[in-house]
Short mmCIF file of N, CA, C and O in Angstrom, two decimals:
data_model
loop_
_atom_site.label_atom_id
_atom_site.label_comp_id
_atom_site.label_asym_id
_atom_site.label_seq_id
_atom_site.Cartn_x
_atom_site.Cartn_y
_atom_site.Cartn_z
N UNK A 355 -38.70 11.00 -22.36
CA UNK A 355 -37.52 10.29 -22.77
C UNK A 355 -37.95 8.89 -23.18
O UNK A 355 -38.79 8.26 -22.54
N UNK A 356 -37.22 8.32 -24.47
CA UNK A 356 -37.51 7.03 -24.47
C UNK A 356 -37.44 6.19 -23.81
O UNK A 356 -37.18 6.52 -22.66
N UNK A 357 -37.58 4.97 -24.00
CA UNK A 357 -37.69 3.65 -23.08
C UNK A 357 -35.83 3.30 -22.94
O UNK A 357 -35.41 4.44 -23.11
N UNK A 358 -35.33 2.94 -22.86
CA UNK A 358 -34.14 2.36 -22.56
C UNK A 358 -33.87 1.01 -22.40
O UNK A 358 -34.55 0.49 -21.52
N UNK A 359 -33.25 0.44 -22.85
CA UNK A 359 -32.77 -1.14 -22.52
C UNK A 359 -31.59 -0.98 -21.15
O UNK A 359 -30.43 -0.79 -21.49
N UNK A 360 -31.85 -1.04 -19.90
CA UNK A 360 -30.43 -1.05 -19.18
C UNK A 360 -30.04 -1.82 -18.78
O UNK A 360 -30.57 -2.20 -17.73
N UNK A 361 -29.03 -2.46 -19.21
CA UNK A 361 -28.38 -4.23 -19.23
C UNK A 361 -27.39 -4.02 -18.04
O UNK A 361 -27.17 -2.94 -17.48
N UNK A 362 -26.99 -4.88 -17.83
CA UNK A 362 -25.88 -5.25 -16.85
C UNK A 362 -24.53 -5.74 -17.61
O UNK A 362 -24.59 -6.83 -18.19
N UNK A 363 -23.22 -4.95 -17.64
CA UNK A 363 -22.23 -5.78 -18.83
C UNK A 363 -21.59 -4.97 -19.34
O UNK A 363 -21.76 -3.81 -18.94
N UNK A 364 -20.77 -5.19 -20.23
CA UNK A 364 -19.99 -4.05 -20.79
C UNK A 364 -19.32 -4.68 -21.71
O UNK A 364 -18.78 -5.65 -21.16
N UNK A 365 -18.88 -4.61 -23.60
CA UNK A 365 -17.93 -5.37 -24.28
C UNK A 365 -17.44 -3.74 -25.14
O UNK A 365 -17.92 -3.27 -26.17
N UNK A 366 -16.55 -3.30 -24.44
CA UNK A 366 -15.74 -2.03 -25.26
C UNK A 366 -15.02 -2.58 -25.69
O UNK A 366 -14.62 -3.47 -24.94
N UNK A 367 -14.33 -2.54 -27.09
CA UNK A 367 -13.10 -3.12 -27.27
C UNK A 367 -12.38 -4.22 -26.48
O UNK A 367 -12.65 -5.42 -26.58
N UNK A 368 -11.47 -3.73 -25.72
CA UNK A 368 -10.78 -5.02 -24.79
C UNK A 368 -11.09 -4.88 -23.45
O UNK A 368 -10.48 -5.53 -22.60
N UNK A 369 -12.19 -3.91 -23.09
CA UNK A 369 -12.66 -3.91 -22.11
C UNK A 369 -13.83 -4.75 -21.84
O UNK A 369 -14.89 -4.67 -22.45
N UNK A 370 -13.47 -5.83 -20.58
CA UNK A 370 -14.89 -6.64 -20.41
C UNK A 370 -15.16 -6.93 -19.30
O UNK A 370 -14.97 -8.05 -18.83
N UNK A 371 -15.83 -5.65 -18.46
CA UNK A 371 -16.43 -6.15 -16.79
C UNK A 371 -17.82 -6.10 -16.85
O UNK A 371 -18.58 -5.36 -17.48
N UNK A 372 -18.03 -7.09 -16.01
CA UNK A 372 -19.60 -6.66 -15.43
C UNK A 372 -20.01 -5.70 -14.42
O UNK A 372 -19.64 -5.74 -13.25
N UNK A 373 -20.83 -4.78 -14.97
CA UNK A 373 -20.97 -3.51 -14.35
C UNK A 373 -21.99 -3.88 -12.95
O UNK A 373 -22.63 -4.91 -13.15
N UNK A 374 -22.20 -3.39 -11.93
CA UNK A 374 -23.30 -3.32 -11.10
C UNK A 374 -23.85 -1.88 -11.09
O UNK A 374 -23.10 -0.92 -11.29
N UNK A 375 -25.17 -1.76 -10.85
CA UNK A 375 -25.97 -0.42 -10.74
C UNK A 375 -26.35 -0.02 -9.24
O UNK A 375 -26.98 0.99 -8.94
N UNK A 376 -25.87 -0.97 -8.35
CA UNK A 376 -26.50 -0.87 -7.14
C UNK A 376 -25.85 0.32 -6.38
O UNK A 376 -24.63 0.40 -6.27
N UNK A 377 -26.72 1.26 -5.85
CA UNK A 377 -26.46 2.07 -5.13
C UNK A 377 -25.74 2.21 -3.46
O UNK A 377 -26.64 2.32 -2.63
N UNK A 378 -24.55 2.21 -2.92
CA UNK A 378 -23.81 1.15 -2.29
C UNK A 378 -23.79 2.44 -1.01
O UNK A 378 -24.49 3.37 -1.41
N UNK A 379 -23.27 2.70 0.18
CA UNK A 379 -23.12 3.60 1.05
C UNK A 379 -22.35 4.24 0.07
O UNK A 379 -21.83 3.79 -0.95
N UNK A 380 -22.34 5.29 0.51
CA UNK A 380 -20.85 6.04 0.80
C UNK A 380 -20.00 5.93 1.62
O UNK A 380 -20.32 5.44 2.70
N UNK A 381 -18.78 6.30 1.41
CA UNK A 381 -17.47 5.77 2.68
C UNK A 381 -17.03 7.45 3.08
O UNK A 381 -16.71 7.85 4.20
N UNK A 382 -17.09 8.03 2.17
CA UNK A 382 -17.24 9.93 2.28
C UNK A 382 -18.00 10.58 1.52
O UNK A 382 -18.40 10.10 0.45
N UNK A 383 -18.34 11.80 1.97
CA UNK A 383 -19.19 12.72 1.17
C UNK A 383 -18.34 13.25 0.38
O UNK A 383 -17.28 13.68 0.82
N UNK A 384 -18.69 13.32 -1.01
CA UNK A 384 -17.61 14.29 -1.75
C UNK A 384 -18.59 15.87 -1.96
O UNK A 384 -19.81 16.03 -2.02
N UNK A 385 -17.56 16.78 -2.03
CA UNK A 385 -17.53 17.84 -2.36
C UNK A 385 -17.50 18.54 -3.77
O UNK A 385 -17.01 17.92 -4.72
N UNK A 386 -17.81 19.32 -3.87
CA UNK A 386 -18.29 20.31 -5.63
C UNK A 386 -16.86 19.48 -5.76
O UNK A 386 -16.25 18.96 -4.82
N UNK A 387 -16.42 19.47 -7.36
CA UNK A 387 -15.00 19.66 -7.75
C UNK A 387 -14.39 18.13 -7.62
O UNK A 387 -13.33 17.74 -8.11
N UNK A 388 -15.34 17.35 -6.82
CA UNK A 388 -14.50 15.83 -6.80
C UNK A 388 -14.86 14.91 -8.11
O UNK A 388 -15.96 15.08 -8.63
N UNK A 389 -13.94 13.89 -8.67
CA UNK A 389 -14.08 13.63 -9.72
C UNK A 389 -13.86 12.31 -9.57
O UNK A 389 -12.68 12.04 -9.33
N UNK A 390 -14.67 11.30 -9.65
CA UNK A 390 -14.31 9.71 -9.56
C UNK A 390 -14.32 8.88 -11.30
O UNK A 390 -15.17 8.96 -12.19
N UNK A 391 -13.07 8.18 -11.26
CA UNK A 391 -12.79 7.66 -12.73
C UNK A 391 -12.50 6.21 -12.12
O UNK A 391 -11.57 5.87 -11.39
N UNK A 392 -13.79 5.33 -12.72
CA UNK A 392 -13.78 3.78 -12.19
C UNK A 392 -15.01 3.27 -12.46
O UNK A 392 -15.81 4.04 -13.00
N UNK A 393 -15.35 2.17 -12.23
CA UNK A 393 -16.43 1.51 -12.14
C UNK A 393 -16.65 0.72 -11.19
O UNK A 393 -15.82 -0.04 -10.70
N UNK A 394 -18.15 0.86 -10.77
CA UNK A 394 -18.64 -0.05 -9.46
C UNK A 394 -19.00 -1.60 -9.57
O UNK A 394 -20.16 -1.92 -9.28
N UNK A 395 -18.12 -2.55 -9.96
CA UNK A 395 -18.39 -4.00 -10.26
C UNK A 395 -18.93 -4.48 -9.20
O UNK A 395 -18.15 -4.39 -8.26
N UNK A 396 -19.95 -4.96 -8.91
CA UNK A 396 -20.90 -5.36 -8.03
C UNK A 396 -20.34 -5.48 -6.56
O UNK A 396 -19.98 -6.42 -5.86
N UNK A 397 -20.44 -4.02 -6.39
CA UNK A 397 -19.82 -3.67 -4.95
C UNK A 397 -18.44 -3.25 -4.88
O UNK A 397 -18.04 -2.38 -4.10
N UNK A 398 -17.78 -3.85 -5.66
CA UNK A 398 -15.98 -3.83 -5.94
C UNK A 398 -15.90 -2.73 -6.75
O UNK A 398 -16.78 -2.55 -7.60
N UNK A 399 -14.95 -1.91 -6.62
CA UNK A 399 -14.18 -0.79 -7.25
C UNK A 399 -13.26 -1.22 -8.23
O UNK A 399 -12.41 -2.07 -8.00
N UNK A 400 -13.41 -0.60 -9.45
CA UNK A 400 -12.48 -1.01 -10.10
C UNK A 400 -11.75 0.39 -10.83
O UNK A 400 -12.40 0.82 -11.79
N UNK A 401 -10.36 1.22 -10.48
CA UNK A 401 -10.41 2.52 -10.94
C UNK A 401 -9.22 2.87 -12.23
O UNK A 401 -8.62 3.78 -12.79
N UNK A 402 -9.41 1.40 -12.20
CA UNK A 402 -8.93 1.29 -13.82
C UNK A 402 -9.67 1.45 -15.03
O UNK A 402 -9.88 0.61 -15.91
N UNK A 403 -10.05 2.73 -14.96
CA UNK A 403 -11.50 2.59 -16.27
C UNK A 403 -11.29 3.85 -17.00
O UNK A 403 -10.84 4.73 -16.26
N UNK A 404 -11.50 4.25 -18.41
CA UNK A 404 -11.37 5.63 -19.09
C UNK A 404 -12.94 6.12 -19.28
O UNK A 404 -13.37 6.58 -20.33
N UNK A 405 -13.88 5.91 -17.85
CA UNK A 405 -15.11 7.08 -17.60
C UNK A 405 -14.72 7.51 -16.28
O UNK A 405 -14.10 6.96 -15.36
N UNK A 406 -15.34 8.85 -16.46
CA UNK A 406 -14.83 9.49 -15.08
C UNK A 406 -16.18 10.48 -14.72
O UNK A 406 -16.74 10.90 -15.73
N UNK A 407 -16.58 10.77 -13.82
CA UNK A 407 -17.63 11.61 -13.49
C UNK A 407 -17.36 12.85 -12.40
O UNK A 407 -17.29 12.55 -11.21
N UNK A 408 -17.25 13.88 -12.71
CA UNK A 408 -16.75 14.92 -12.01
C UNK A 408 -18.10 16.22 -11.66
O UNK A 408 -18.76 16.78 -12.53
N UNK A 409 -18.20 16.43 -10.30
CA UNK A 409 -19.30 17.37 -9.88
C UNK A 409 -18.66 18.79 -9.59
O UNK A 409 -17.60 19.18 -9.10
N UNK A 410 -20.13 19.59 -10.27
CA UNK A 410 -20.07 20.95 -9.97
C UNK A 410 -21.29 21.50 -9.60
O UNK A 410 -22.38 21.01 -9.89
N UNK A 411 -21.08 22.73 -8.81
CA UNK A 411 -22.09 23.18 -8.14
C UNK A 411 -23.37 23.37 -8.70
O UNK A 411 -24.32 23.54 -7.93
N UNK A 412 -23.60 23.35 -10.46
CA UNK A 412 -24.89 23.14 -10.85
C UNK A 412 -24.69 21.99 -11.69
O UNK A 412 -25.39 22.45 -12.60
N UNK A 413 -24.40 21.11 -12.05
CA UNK A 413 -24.79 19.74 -12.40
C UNK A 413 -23.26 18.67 -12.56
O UNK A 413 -22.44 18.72 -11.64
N UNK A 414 -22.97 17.66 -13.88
CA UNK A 414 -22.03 16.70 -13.35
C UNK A 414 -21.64 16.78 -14.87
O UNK A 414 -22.41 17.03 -15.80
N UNK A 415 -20.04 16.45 -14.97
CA UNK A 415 -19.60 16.65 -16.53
C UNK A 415 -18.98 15.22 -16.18
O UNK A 415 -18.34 14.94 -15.16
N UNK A 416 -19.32 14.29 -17.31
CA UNK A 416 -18.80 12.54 -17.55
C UNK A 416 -17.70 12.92 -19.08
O UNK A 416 -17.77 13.55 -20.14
N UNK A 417 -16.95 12.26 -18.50
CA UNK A 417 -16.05 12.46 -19.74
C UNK A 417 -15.67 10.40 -19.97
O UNK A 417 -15.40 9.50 -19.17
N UNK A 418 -15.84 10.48 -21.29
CA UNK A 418 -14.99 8.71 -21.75
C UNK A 418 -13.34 9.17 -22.38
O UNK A 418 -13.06 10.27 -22.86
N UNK A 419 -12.41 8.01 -22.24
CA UNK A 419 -11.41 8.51 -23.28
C UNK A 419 -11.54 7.06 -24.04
O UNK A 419 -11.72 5.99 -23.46
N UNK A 420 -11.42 7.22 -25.29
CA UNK A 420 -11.14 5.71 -25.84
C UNK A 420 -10.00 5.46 -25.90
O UNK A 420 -9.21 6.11 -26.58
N UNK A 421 -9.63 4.19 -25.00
CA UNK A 421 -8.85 3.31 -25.20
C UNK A 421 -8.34 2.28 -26.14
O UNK A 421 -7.18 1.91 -25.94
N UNK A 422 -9.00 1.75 -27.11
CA UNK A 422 -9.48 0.81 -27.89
C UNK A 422 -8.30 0.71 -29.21
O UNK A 422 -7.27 1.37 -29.10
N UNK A 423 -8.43 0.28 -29.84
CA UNK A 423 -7.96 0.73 -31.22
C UNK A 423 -9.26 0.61 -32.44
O UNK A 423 -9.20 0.15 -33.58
N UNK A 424 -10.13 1.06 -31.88
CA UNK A 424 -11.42 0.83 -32.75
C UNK A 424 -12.22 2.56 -32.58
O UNK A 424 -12.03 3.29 -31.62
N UNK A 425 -13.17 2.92 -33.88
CA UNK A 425 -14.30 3.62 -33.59
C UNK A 425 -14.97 2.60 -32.91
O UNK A 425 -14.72 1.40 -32.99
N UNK A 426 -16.13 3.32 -31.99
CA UNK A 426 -16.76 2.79 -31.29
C UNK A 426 -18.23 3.86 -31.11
O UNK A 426 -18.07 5.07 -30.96
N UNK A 427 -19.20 3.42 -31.14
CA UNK A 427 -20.43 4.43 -31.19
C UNK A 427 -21.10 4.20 -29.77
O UNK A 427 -21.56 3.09 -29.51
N UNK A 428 -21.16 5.20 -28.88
CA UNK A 428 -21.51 5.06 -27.13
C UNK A 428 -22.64 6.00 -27.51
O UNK A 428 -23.00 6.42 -28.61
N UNK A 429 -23.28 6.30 -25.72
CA UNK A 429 -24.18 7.18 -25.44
C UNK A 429 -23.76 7.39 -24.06
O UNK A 429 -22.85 6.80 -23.49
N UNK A 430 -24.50 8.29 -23.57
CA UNK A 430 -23.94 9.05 -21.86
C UNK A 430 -25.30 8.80 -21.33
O UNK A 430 -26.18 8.50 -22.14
N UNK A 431 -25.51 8.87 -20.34
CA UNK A 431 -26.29 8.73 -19.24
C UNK A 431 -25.94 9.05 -17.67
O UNK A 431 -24.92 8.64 -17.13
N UNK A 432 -26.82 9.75 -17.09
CA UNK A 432 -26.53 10.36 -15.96
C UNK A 432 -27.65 9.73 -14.97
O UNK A 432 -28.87 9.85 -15.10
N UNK A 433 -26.81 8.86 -13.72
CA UNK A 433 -28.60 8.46 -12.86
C UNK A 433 -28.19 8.77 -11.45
O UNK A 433 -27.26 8.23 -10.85
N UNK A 434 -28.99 9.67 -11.02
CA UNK A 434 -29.08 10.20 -9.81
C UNK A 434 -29.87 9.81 -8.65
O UNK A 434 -30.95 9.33 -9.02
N UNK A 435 -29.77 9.83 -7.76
CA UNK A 435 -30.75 9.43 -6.28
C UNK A 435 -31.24 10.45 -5.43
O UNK A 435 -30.78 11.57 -5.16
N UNK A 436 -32.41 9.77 -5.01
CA UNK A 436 -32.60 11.16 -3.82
C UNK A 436 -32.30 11.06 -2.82
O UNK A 436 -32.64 12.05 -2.17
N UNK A 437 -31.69 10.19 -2.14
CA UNK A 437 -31.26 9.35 -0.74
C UNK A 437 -32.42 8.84 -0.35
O UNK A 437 -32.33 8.49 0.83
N UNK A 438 -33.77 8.58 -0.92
CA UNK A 438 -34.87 8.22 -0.42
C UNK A 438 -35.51 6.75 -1.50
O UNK A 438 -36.66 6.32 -1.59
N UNK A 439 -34.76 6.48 -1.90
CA UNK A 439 -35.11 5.12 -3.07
C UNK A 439 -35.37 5.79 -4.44
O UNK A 439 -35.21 5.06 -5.41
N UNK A 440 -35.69 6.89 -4.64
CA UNK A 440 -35.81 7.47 -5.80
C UNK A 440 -34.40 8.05 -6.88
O UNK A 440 -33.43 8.78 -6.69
N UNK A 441 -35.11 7.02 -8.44
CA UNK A 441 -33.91 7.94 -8.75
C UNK A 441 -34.19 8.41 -10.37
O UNK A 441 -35.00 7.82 -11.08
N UNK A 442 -33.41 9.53 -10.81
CA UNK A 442 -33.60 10.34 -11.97
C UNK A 442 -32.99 10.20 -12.96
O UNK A 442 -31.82 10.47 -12.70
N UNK A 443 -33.16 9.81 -14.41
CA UNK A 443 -32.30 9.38 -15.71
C UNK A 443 -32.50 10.78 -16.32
O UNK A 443 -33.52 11.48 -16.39
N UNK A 444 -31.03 11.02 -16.80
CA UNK A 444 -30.83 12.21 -17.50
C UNK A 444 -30.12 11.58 -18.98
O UNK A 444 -29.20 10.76 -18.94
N UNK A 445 -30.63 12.05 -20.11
CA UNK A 445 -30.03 11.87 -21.14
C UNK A 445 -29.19 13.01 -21.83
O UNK A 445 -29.52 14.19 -21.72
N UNK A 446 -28.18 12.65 -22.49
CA UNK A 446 -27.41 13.93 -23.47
C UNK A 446 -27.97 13.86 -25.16
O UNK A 446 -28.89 13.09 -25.44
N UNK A 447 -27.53 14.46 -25.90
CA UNK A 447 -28.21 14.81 -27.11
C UNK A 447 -27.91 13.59 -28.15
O UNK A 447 -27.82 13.93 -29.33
N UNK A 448 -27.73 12.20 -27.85
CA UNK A 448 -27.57 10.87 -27.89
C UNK A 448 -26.44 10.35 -28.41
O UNK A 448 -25.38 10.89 -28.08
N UNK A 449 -26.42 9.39 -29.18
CA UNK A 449 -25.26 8.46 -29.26
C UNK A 449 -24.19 9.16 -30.57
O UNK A 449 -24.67 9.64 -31.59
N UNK A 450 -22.71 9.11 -30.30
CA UNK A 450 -21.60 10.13 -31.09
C UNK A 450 -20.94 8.67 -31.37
O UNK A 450 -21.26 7.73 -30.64
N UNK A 451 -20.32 8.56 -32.06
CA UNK A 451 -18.93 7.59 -32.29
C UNK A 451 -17.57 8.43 -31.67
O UNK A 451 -17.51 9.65 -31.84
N UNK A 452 -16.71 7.86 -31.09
CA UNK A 452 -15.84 7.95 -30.11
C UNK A 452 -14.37 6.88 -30.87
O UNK A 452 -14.08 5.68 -30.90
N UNK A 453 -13.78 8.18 -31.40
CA UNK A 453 -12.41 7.52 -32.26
C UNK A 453 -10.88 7.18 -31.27
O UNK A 453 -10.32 7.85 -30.39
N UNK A 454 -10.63 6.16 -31.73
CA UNK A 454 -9.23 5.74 -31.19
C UNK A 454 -8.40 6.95 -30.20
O UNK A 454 -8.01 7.90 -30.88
N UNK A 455 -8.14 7.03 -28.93
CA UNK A 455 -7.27 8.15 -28.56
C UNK A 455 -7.86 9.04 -27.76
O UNK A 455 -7.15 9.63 -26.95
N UNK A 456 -9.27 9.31 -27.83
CA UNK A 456 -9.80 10.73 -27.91
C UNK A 456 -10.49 10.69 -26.67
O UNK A 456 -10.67 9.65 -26.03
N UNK A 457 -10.99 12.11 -26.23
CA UNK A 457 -11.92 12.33 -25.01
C UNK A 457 -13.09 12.42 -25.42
O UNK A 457 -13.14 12.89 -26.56
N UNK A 458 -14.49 12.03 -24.77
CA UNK A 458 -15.15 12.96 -25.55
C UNK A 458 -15.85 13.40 -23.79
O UNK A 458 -15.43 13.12 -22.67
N UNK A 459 -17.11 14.22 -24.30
CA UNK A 459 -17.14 14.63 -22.58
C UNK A 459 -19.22 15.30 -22.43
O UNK A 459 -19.70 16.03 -23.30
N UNK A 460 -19.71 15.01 -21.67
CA UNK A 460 -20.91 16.28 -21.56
C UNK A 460 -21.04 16.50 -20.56
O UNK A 460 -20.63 15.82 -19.62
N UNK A 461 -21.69 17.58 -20.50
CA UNK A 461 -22.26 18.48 -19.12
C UNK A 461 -23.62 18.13 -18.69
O UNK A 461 -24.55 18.87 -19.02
N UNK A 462 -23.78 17.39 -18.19
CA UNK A 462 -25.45 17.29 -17.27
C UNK A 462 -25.71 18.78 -16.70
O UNK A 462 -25.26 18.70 -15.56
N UNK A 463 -26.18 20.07 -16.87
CA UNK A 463 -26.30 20.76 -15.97
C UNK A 463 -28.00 20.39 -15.03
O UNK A 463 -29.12 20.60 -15.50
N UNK A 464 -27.82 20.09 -14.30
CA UNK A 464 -29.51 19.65 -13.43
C UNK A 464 -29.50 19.85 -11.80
O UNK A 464 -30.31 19.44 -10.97
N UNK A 465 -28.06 20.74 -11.59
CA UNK A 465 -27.98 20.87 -10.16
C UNK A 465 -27.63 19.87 -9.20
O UNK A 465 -27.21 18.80 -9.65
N UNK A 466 -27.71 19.97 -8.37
CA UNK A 466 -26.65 18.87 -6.99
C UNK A 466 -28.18 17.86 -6.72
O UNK A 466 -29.37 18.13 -6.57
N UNK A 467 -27.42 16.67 -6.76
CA UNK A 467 -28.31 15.52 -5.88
C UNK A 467 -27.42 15.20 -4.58
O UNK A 467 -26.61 15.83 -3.90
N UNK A 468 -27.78 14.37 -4.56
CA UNK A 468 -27.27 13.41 -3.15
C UNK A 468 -26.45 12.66 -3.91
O UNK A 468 -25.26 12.69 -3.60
N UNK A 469 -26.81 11.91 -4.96
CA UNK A 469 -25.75 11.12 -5.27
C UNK A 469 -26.12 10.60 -6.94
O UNK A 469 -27.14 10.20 -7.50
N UNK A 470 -24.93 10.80 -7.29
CA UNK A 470 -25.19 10.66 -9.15
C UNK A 470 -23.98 9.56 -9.55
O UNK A 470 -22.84 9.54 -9.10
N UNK A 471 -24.49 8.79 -10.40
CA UNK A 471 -23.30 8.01 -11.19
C UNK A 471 -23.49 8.38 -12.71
O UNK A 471 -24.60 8.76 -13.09
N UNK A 472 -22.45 8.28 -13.55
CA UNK A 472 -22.59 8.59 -15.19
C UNK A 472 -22.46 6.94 -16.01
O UNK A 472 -21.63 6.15 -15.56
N UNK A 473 -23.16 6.62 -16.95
CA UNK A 473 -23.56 5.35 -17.73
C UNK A 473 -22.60 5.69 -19.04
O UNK A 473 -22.45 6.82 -19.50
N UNK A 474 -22.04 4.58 -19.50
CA UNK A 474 -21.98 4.61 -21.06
C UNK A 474 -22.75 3.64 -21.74
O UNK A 474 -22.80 2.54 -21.19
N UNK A 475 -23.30 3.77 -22.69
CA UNK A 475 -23.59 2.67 -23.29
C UNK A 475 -23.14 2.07 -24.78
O UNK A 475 -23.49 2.87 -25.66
N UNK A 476 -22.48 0.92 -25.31
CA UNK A 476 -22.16 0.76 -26.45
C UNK A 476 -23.22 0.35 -26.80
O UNK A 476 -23.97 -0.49 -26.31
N UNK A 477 -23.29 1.12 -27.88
CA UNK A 477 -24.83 0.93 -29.21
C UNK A 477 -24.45 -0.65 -29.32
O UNK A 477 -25.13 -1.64 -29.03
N UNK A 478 -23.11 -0.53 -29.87
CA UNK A 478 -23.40 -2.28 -30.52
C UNK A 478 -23.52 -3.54 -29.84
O UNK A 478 -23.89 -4.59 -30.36
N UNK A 479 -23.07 -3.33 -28.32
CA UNK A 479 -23.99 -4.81 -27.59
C UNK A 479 -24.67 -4.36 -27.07
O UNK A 479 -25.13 -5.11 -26.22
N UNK A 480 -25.29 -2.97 -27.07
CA UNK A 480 -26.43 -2.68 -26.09
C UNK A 480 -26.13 -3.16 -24.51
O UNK A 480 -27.03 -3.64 -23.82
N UNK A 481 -24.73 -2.95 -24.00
CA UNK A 481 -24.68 -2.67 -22.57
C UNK A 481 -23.66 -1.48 -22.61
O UNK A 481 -22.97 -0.87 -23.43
N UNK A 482 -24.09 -1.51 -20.63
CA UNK A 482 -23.84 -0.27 -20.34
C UNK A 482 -22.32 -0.68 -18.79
O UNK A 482 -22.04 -1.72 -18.20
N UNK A 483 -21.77 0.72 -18.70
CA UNK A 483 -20.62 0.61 -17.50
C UNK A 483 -20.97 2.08 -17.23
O UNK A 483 -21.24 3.00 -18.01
N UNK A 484 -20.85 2.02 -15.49
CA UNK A 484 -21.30 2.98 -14.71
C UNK A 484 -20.18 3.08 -13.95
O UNK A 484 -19.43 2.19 -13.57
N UNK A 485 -20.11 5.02 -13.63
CA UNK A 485 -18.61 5.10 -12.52
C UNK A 485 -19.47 4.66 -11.71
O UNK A 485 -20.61 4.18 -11.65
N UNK A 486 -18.48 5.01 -11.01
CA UNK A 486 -18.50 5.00 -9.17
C UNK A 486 -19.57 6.05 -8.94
O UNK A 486 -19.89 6.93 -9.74
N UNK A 487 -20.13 5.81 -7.57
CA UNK A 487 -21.50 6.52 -6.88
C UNK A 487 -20.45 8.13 -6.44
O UNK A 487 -19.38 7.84 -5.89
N UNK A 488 -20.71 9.70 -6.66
CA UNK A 488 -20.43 11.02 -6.26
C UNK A 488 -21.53 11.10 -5.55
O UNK A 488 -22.63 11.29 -6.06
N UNK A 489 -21.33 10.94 -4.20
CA UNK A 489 -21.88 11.83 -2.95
C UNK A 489 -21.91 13.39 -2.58
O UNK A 489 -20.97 14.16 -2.73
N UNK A 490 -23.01 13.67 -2.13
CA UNK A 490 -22.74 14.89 -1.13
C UNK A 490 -23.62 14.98 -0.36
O UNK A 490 -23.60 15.86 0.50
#
């Protein structure tokens, strides 16, 4: 896989938080089928967000909806942990434009971790917003 730029930040349309990547406890284990739609602002929850990351028993489907009133050209990213400091970047078949209204969505299939979050990244400032940490 290529190299990656992974910034800290986010400028979607009228969306503008600063994302954190830090891998935080869990407060519960989630189960196959649980689906978290939010972002982890440096420690703070924020579950006002249109990414959502939902687990299944062989890998994790991230869906965006655009909010915006703009095309907008993203990418997906999937980063997983092993509960041991280690962690795994999964890429999808790369960056789509994402029109006013719409869902768009992929399937990571790579099987169950311990704990996975899903990335977007806008091509055009080159940052990225991450859900919330899915436990099990």
């Amino acid at each position: 896989m290529p190299a990656f730029k992974y910034s800290i930040g986010v400028a979607i349309g009228t969306l503008a938080l600063l994302a954190g990547g830090a891998l935080t406890a869990p407060s519960a284990s989630a189960a196959v089928g649980d689906k978290v739609c939010g972002v982890n602002i440096g420690g703070v929850t924020s579950n006002n967000t249109p990414l959502c990351l939902k687990s299944y028993s062989n890998g994790y489907n991230i869906s965006y909806y655009n909010n915006t009133n703009k095309n907008i050209q993203v990418d997906f990213r999937l980063r997983c942990g092993d509960g041991a400091g280690h962690y795994y970047w999964y890429g999808d078949q790369g960056a789509f434009w994402s029109s006013p209204g719409t869902t768009r969505s992929y399937f990571f299939s790579v099987g169950v971790h311990p704990g996975c979050q899903g990335g977007l990244l806008d091509i055009h400032s080159g940052v990225w917003v991450w859900t919330n940490w899915i436990y099990r």
